[in-house]
Phi, psi and omega in degrees: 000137185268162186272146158202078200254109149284042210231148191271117166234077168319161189297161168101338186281106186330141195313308172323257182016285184304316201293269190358294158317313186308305177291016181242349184300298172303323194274307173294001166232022142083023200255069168343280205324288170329315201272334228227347156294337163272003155279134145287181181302342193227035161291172179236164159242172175198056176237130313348163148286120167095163201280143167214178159349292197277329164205106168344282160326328169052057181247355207104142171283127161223116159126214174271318178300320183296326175261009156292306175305316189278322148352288167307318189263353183230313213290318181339329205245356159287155139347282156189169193234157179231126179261137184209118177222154225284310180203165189199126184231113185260151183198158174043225138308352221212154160230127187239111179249152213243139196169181189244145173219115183260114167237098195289105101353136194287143200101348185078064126245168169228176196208122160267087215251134220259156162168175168234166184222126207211119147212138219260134170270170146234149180014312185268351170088058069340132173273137170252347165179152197240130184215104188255089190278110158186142151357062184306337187282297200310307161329298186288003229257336149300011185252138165209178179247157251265353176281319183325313200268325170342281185329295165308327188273000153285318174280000177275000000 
């Protein structure tokens, strides 16, 4: 998996902001450990928000065991991922970065998911939650394969 995080996050930048890259830095280089060093003990995940594919229930990954298991159950099975976000508005504790998360899949597909992403740190820059506001239709509703689009954005 390759790094392909588009976003500047110049020095200086509220602490969400850095946890945020750091998760997305782990995540495009495929690091469970890493990625899962940056939660507290008692954090949540919530991506989607509300029950989906990934959690029935729409209650969250909660704790370490719980955003291990969603690791496992979702990022564990892309390829790889490009993170590109668009805009970021940091306040307080929290950051909502507005963006794409391209995630290429075994068979040579890709899939784009438009969303915003919010996340709160505490005090020591540790995440207490990851909220992921996006579509599952609107998301699948993008998935082709992943040479098709290639191409074209070589020829544009």
């Amino acid at each position: 998996m390759g790094v392909d995080v588009c976003w500047d996050p110049a020095a200086a930048q509220p602490p969400a902001r850095q946890a945020a890259f750091r998760s997305m830095t782990a995540v495009t280089a495929g690091d469970k450990a890493a990625w899962l060093e940056l939660f507290a003990g008692d954090a949540v995940v919530e991506d989607p928000i509300g029950p989906s594919m990934f959690d029935e229930e729409g209650k969250g990954h909660h704790g370490q065991d719980g955003i291990s298991a969603f690791w496992d159950k979702t990022i564990a099975n892309v390829e790889r991922f490009q993170f590109t976000v668009r805009d970021s508005h940091a306040a307080g504790d929290e950051v909502a970065n507005v963006g794409t998360i391209t995630t290429y899949l075994p068979g040579g597909y890709r899939v784009d998911t438009d969303g915003v992403f919010v996340y709160r740190v505490r005090e020591d820059g540790l995440i207490v939650s990851m909220r992921a506001f996006w579509e599952t239709e609107r998301a699948m509703a993008t998935a082709r394969k992943a040479e098709d689009q290639d191409k074209l954005s070589e020829a544009l």
